[in-house]
Amino acid sequence: MSTLGRSKTPSRDDSKKPSVFEKLSGTLSRKKKLPEEEQNGQGGGQHGGAEEDEVLELELEGREALDSSLVPVLARNIWLEEGETRRYLTKETARDQKLAQVVDLLIYWLNEELADQRIVVRHIQEDLFDGQIIQKLLEKLEQIRIEVPEVSQSEEGQRQKLQIVIQTVNRILGQPRDQEKWSADLIHQKDFTAIIQLLVLIALHYRAPVRFPDNVVANVVVAQKEHGQVKTHRITEQITTVQTELAPKGTRDAFDTLFDYGPDKLAHVKTSLLAFCNKHLNKINLEVSDLDTQFQDGVFLVLLVGLLEGYFVPLYHFNLQVHGHEEKVKNVSFAFKLMEDAGLEKPRSRVQDIANGDVK
């Protein structure tokens, strides 16, 4: 965990999205000694047969897509202990752009929430596996203090602390034991799927101002070593479902009713709003064709406010070319400020909702 500064918000531009591997350090498992190194010590290890080779090949193939140095060279350094079980992302899942977007949004949200504590998250697994950041996050969101033993350098001490944190999380989230997708052991193993599933549920529980892609799944290879042989099987883990609501519940208004019961009338309202926007934006040779997407970066919103108020907004006051989620948020926030300066009440919509494309 680094506390030197804030990381930039990951871009949500899908034209050239990095794979999930680029977000991770130590994604697939812990590093073990090379056979040559073990021969200089207690003796060489044994391969677990064809199944183990399949697991190693998955990691080796996954590395072919990397243009980042964040992920160490793991494929030849992985060994399972007798009785040990590990889970690995398949190559296809590791390259899934929707899963990469989930990682982007989680890192962005964590850094926003923990900025006042000078905590910076860069790697989902390396920074969260010991439970300290999860503890800080939960203490802030729930406004509680989790009583854990003092910092311990031993692995067993870390596991005990993590167990207390995870038990607290599960109690707050109301997770039945038979439905838990994670455990202290899995998270301490830096199990990518378990950590992501936990963070997504925390984010949804506290209505984080981010919208995850719908119905994201992770295909996982489960490898277990028994009697010197590695056996594998594949499972599918659900990461996200359909996120139906972003903002906290509040007083319903006419737009809520319109979205719920009047799709035909909603289309008419959107057409009228488009006509209104274009009537003014055409003055500077701009045109909007899609309310759902073209206002979420804040550019048209800033320009429209300026046109309605009869002044030109200097281009250096906002980001005309938006390159990431953070710049969207800044633009929309600036547009809200212009509205309030014009004497309007503070908008009921949240900045993050607009930046995330919530059309309501």
Coordinates of C-alpha atoms in Angstrom, one line a residue:
M1 CA 0.0 0.0 0.0
S2 CA 1.4 3.3 -1.0
T3 CA 0.6 6.6 0.6
L4 CA 2.7 8.9 -1.5
G5 CA -0.1 10.3 -3.7
R6 CA -3.3 9.8 -5.5
S7 CA -3.4 7.6 -8.6
K8 CA -5.1 8.9 -11.7
T9 CA -8.6 7.6 -12.4
P10 CA -8.5 4.7 -14.9
S11 CA -9.9 5.6 -18.3
R12 CA -13.2 4.0 -19.3
D13 CA -12.5 4.4 -22.9
D14 CA -13.0 1.0 -24.4
S15 CA -11.1 1.6 -27.6
K16 CA -7.9 0.2 -26.1
K17 CA -8.7 -1.2 -22.7
P18 CA -5.9 -3.0 -20.8
S19 CA -6.6 -6.6 -19.8
V20 CA -7.3 -7.6 -16.2
F21 CA -3.8 -8.9 -16.0
E22 CA -2.5 -5.3 -16.3
K23 CA -4.4 -4.3 -13.2
L24 CA -2.9 -7.0 -11.0
S25 CA 0.3 -7.9 -9.4
G26 CA 0.6 -11.5 -8.3
T27 CA -2.8 -12.3 -9.8
L28 CA -2.7 -16.0 -10.2
S29 CA -0.8 -17.3 -7.2
R30 CA 2.2 -16.8 -4.9
K31 CA 5.7 -17.1 -6.1
K32 CA 7.6 -20.3 -5.4
K33 CA 11.2 -21.2 -5.8
L34 CA 12.5 -22.3 -9.1
P35 CA 13.5 -26.0 -9.4
E36 CA 17.2 -24.9 -9.7
E37 CA 16.9 -23.0 -6.5
E38 CA 15.4 -25.9 -4.6
Q39 CA 18.1 -28.2 -5.8
N40 CA 20.6 -25.9 -4.1
G41 CA 18.6 -26.2 -0.9
Q42 CA 16.4 -29.1 0.1
G43 CA 16.0 -30.7 -3.3
G44 CA 13.9 -30.3 -6.4
G45 CA 10.1 -30.4 -6.5
Q46 CA 8.0 -32.5 -8.8
H47 CA 5.6 -31.4 -11.4
G48 CA 2.0 -32.5 -11.0
G49 CA 1.6 -34.0 -14.4
A50 CA -0.4 -32.9 -17.4
E51 CA -3.1 -31.1 -15.4
E52 CA -0.5 -28.9 -13.7
D53 CA 1.1 -28.1 -17.1
E54 CA -2.4 -26.9 -18.1
V55 CA -2.5 -24.5 -15.2
L56 CA 1.0 -23.2 -16.0
E57 CA 0.1 -22.8 -19.6
L58 CA -2.9 -20.7 -18.8
E59 CA -0.7 -18.2 -17.0
L60 CA 1.9 -18.3 -19.7
E61 CA -0.6 -17.6 -22.4
G62 CA -2.2 -14.9 -20.3
R63 CA 1.1 -13.1 -20.1
E64 CA 1.3 -12.8 -23.9
A65 CA -1.2 -9.9 -23.8
L66 CA 0.8 -7.9 -21.2
D67 CA 2.5 -4.6 -22.1
S68 CA 3.0 -3.7 -18.4
S69 CA 5.6 -4.7 -15.9
L70 CA 3.1 -4.9 -13.1
V71 CA 2.7 -8.6 -13.3
P72 CA 5.8 -10.6 -12.3
V73 CA 7.0 -13.6 -14.4
L74 CA 5.0 -16.4 -12.7
A75 CA 4.5 -19.2 -15.0
R76 CA 7.7 -21.1 -14.3
N77 CA 7.7 -20.3 -10.6
I78 CA 4.4 -21.8 -9.4
W79 CA 4.2 -24.9 -7.3
L80 CA 1.3 -26.3 -5.3
E81 CA 2.0 -27.8 -1.9
E82 CA 0.4 -31.2 -1.2
G83 CA -3.2 -30.6 -0.4
E84 CA -3.1 -27.0 -1.5
T85 CA -5.9 -25.5 -3.7
R86 CA -5.6 -22.5 -5.8
R87 CA -7.9 -20.7 -8.3
Y88 CA -6.7 -19.2 -11.6
L89 CA -8.4 -17.0 -14.1
T90 CA -8.7 -18.4 -17.6
K91 CA -7.0 -16.6 -20.4
E92 CA -10.3 -15.5 -21.9
T93 CA -11.5 -14.1 -18.5
A94 CA -8.3 -12.2 -18.0
R95 CA -8.8 -10.4 -21.3
D96 CA -12.5 -9.7 -20.7
Q97 CA -12.9 -5.9 -21.1
K98 CA -16.0 -5.8 -18.9
L99 CA -14.0 -7.4 -16.0
A100 CA -11.2 -4.9 -16.6
Q101 CA -13.8 -2.1 -16.3
V102 CA -15.0 -3.5 -13.0
V103 CA -11.4 -3.4 -11.7
D104 CA -11.0 0.2 -13.0
L105 CA -14.1 1.4 -11.2
L106 CA -13.3 -0.4 -7.9
I107 CA -9.8 1.1 -7.8
Y108 CA -11.3 4.6 -8.6
W109 CA -13.9 4.2 -5.9
L110 CA -11.5 3.0 -3.3
N111 CA -9.1 5.8 -3.9
E112 CA -12.0 8.4 -3.7
E113 CA -13.3 7.0 -0.4
L114 CA -9.9 6.6 1.2
A115 CA -8.2 9.8 -0.1
D116 CA -8.7 11.6 3.3
Q117 CA -6.6 8.9 4.9
R118 CA -3.8 9.3 2.3
I119 CA -4.3 5.7 1.2
V120 CA -3.7 4.8 -2.5
V121 CA -4.8 1.5 -4.0
R122 CA -2.9 0.5 -7.1
H123 CA -3.3 -3.3 -7.2
I124 CA -6.5 -5.0 -6.1
Q125 CA -4.7 -8.1 -4.7
E126 CA -1.4 -6.8 -3.4
D127 CA -3.0 -3.9 -1.6
L128 CA -6.0 -5.7 -0.2
F129 CA -5.0 -9.2 0.7
D130 CA -4.0 -8.5 4.3
G131 CA -7.3 -6.8 5.1
Q132 CA -6.0 -3.5 6.3
I133 CA -7.6 -1.4 3.5
I134 CA -10.8 -3.4 3.8
Q135 CA -10.9 -2.6 7.5
K136 CA -10.3 1.2 6.9
L137 CA -12.9 1.2 4.2
L138 CA -15.6 -0.5 6.3
E139 CA -14.8 1.7 9.3
K140 CA -15.3 4.8 7.3
L141 CA -18.5 3.7 5.5
E142 CA -20.1 2.2 8.5
Q143 CA -18.7 4.7 11.0
I144 CA -17.5 2.0 13.3
R145 CA -14.2 0.8 14.8
I146 CA -13.2 -2.8 14.2
E147 CA -11.2 -4.1 17.2
V148 CA -8.3 -6.1 15.8
P149 CA -4.9 -7.1 17.4
E150 CA -2.0 -4.8 16.8
V151 CA -0.1 -5.1 13.5
S152 CA 1.5 -8.5 13.2
Q153 CA 4.3 -9.4 10.8
S154 CA 3.6 -13.1 11.1
E155 CA 1.4 -14.7 8.5
E156 CA -0.8 -16.3 11.2
G157 CA -1.2 -12.9 12.9
Q158 CA -2.3 -11.4 9.5
R159 CA -4.8 -14.2 9.0
Q160 CA -6.3 -13.7 12.5
K161 CA -6.8 -10.0 11.8
L162 CA -8.2 -10.6 8.4
Q163 CA -10.7 -13.2 9.8
I164 CA -12.1 -10.6 12.2
V165 CA -12.5 -8.0 9.4
I166 CA -14.2 -10.5 7.1
Q167 CA -16.6 -11.7 9.9
T168 CA -17.5 -8.0 10.4
V169 CA -18.1 -7.5 6.7
N170 CA -20.3 -10.5 6.4
R171 CA -22.4 -9.5 9.4
I172 CA -22.9 -6.0 8.0
L173 CA -23.7 -7.3 4.6
G174 CA -26.0 -9.9 6.0
Q175 CA -24.4 -12.7 4.0
P176 CA -25.5 -16.2 4.9
R177 CA -22.6 -18.5 5.5
D178 CA -23.7 -20.9 2.8
Q179 CA -23.8 -18.1 0.2
E180 CA -20.4 -16.5 0.9
K181 CA -18.2 -16.3 -2.2
W182 CA -15.1 -15.4 -0.2
S183 CA -13.2 -16.3 3.0
A184 CA -10.3 -14.9 4.9
D185 CA -8.1 -17.7 3.5
L186 CA -9.0 -17.0 -0.1
I187 CA -8.4 -13.3 0.3
H188 CA -5.1 -13.9 2.1
Q189 CA -4.1 -16.1 -0.9
K190 CA -4.7 -13.0 -3.1
D191 CA -7.6 -14.8 -4.8
F192 CA -8.7 -12.3 -7.5
T193 CA -12.3 -13.6 -7.8
A194 CA -13.0 -13.6 -4.1
I195 CA -11.6 -10.1 -3.6
I196 CA -13.5 -8.6 -6.5
Q197 CA -16.8 -10.3 -5.4
L198 CA -16.4 -8.9 -1.9
L199 CA -15.6 -5.4 -3.1
V200 CA -18.5 -5.3 -5.6
L201 CA -20.9 -6.3 -2.9
I202 CA -19.6 -3.7 -0.5
A203 CA -19.8 -1.0 -3.2
L204 CA -23.4 -1.9 -4.0
H205 CA -24.4 -2.1 -0.3
Y206 CA -23.2 1.4 0.3
R207 CA -24.5 2.7 -3.0
A208 CA -21.1 3.7 -4.4
P209 CA -21.5 6.3 -7.2
V210 CA -20.2 3.9 -9.9
R211 CA -22.1 1.8 -12.4
F212 CA -20.6 -1.6 -13.0
P213 CA -21.1 -3.5 -16.3
D214 CA -24.0 -5.9 -16.0
N215 CA -23.7 -9.7 -15.8
V216 CA -20.0 -10.0 -15.6
V217 CA -18.7 -13.5 -14.9
A218 CA -15.3 -15.0 -14.3
N219 CA -14.3 -18.4 -15.6
V220 CA -11.9 -19.9 -13.1
V221 CA -9.7 -23.0 -13.1
V222 CA -9.5 -24.6 -9.7
A223 CA -6.3 -26.6 -9.2
Q224 CA -5.7 -28.9 -6.2
K225 CA -2.7 -31.1 -5.5
E226 CA -3.4 -34.6 -4.1
H227 CA -1.0 -37.5 -3.8
G228 CA 1.6 -35.6 -5.9
Q229 CA -0.9 -35.0 -8.8
V230 CA -2.6 -31.7 -9.7
K231 CA -6.3 -32.1 -10.5
T232 CA -8.2 -29.3 -12.2
H233 CA -11.8 -28.3 -12.9
R234 CA -13.5 -25.2 -14.2
I235 CA -16.1 -23.1 -12.5
T236 CA -18.0 -19.9 -13.4
E237 CA -18.3 -17.2 -10.7
Q238 CA -20.8 -14.3 -11.0
I239 CA -19.1 -10.9 -10.5
T240 CA -22.0 -8.5 -11.2
T241 CA -25.7 -8.9 -12.0
V242 CA -27.9 -6.0 -13.1
Q243 CA -27.4 -2.8 -11.3
T244 CA -30.8 -1.2 -11.2
E245 CA -30.2 1.8 -9.0
L246 CA -27.3 4.2 -8.4
A247 CA -28.3 6.9 -6.1
P248 CA -29.7 6.6 -2.6
K249 CA -33.5 6.4 -2.4
G250 CA -35.2 9.8 -1.9
T251 CA -38.4 11.6 -2.6
R252 CA -39.9 10.3 -5.9
D253 CA -40.8 12.8 -8.5
A254 CA -42.5 12.9 -11.9
F255 CA -39.5 11.5 -13.7
D256 CA -39.5 8.4 -11.5
T257 CA -43.1 7.7 -12.5
L258 CA -42.2 8.5 -16.1
F259 CA -39.3 6.0 -16.1
D260 CA -41.4 3.3 -14.3
Y261 CA -44.7 3.5 -16.2
G262 CA -44.5 5.8 -19.3
P263 CA -41.9 4.5 -21.8
D264 CA -43.9 6.1 -24.7
K265 CA -44.1 9.4 -22.9
L266 CA -40.5 9.2 -21.9
A267 CA -39.4 8.9 -25.5
H268 CA -41.5 12.0 -26.3
V269 CA -39.9 13.9 -23.4
K270 CA -36.4 12.9 -24.6
T271 CA -37.2 14.1 -28.1
S272 CA -38.4 17.5 -26.8
L273 CA -35.2 17.8 -24.7
L274 CA -33.1 17.0 -27.7
A275 CA -34.8 19.7 -29.7
F276 CA -34.3 22.2 -26.9
C277 CA -30.6 21.4 -26.5
N278 CA -29.9 21.5 -30.3
K279 CA -31.8 24.8 -30.6
H280 CA -29.1 26.4 -28.5
L281 CA -26.1 24.2 -29.3
N282 CA -26.6 24.8 -33.1
K283 CA -25.5 28.4 -32.5
I284 CA -22.0 27.1 -32.1
N285 CA -22.4 24.4 -34.8
L286 CA -22.9 21.5 -32.3
E287 CA -25.7 18.9 -32.2
V288 CA -26.8 16.2 -29.8
S289 CA -28.4 13.0 -31.0
D290 CA -28.3 10.8 -27.9
L291 CA -29.2 12.1 -24.4
D292 CA -28.1 8.8 -22.9
T293 CA -24.4 9.2 -23.7
Q294 CA -23.5 12.6 -25.0
F295 CA -24.1 14.5 -21.8
Q296 CA -22.2 12.2 -19.4
D297 CA -18.8 13.7 -20.1
G298 CA -20.1 17.1 -19.1
V299 CA -18.8 19.0 -22.2
F300 CA -22.2 19.7 -23.8
L301 CA -23.6 20.5 -20.3
V302 CA -21.0 23.2 -19.7
L303 CA -21.5 24.7 -23.1
L304 CA -25.3 24.6 -22.9
V305 CA -25.3 26.5 -19.5
G306 CA -23.0 29.1 -21.0
L307 CA -25.3 29.5 -24.1
L308 CA -28.4 29.8 -21.9
E309 CA -26.7 32.4 -19.7
G310 CA -25.3 34.4 -22.6
Y311 CA -21.6 34.0 -22.0
F312 CA -18.7 32.0 -23.4
V313 CA -17.0 29.5 -21.1
P314 CA -13.2 29.6 -21.6
L315 CA -12.0 26.2 -22.8
Y316 CA -9.3 26.1 -20.2
H317 CA -11.9 26.0 -17.4
F318 CA -13.0 22.4 -18.4
N319 CA -11.8 19.4 -20.3
L320 CA -13.0 19.6 -23.9
Q321 CA -11.3 16.3 -24.8
V322 CA -12.2 13.9 -22.0
H323 CA -9.8 11.0 -21.4
G324 CA -11.2 9.3 -18.3
H325 CA -13.9 9.1 -15.7
E326 CA -12.2 11.6 -13.4
E327 CA -12.3 14.3 -16.1
K328 CA -16.0 13.5 -16.7
V329 CA -16.7 14.1 -13.0
K330 CA -14.8 17.4 -13.0
N331 CA -16.7 18.6 -16.1
V332 CA -20.1 17.8 -14.6
S333 CA -19.1 19.3 -11.3
F334 CA -18.1 22.5 -13.1
A335 CA -21.5 22.6 -14.9
F336 CA -23.3 22.2 -11.6
K337 CA -21.3 25.1 -10.2
L338 CA -22.3 27.3 -13.2
M339 CA -25.9 26.4 -12.7
E340 CA -25.8 27.5 -9.0
D341 CA -23.9 30.7 -10.0
A342 CA -26.8 31.4 -12.3
G343 CA -29.2 31.3 -9.4
L344 CA -30.6 27.8 -9.9
E345 CA -31.1 25.4 -7.0
K346 CA -28.5 22.8 -6.5
P347 CA -29.3 19.9 -9.0
R348 CA -31.0 16.9 -7.4
S349 CA -28.9 14.6 -9.6
R350 CA -25.6 13.5 -8.4
V351 CA -22.5 14.3 -10.4
Q352 CA -21.3 10.7 -10.4
D353 CA -24.7 9.5 -11.7
I354 CA -24.4 11.7 -14.8
A355 CA -20.8 10.8 -15.3
N356 CA -21.8 7.1 -15.1
G357 CA -24.5 7.6 -17.8
D358 CA -27.6 7.4 -15.6
V359 CA -30.1 9.0 -18.0
K360 CA -32.6 9.8 -15.3

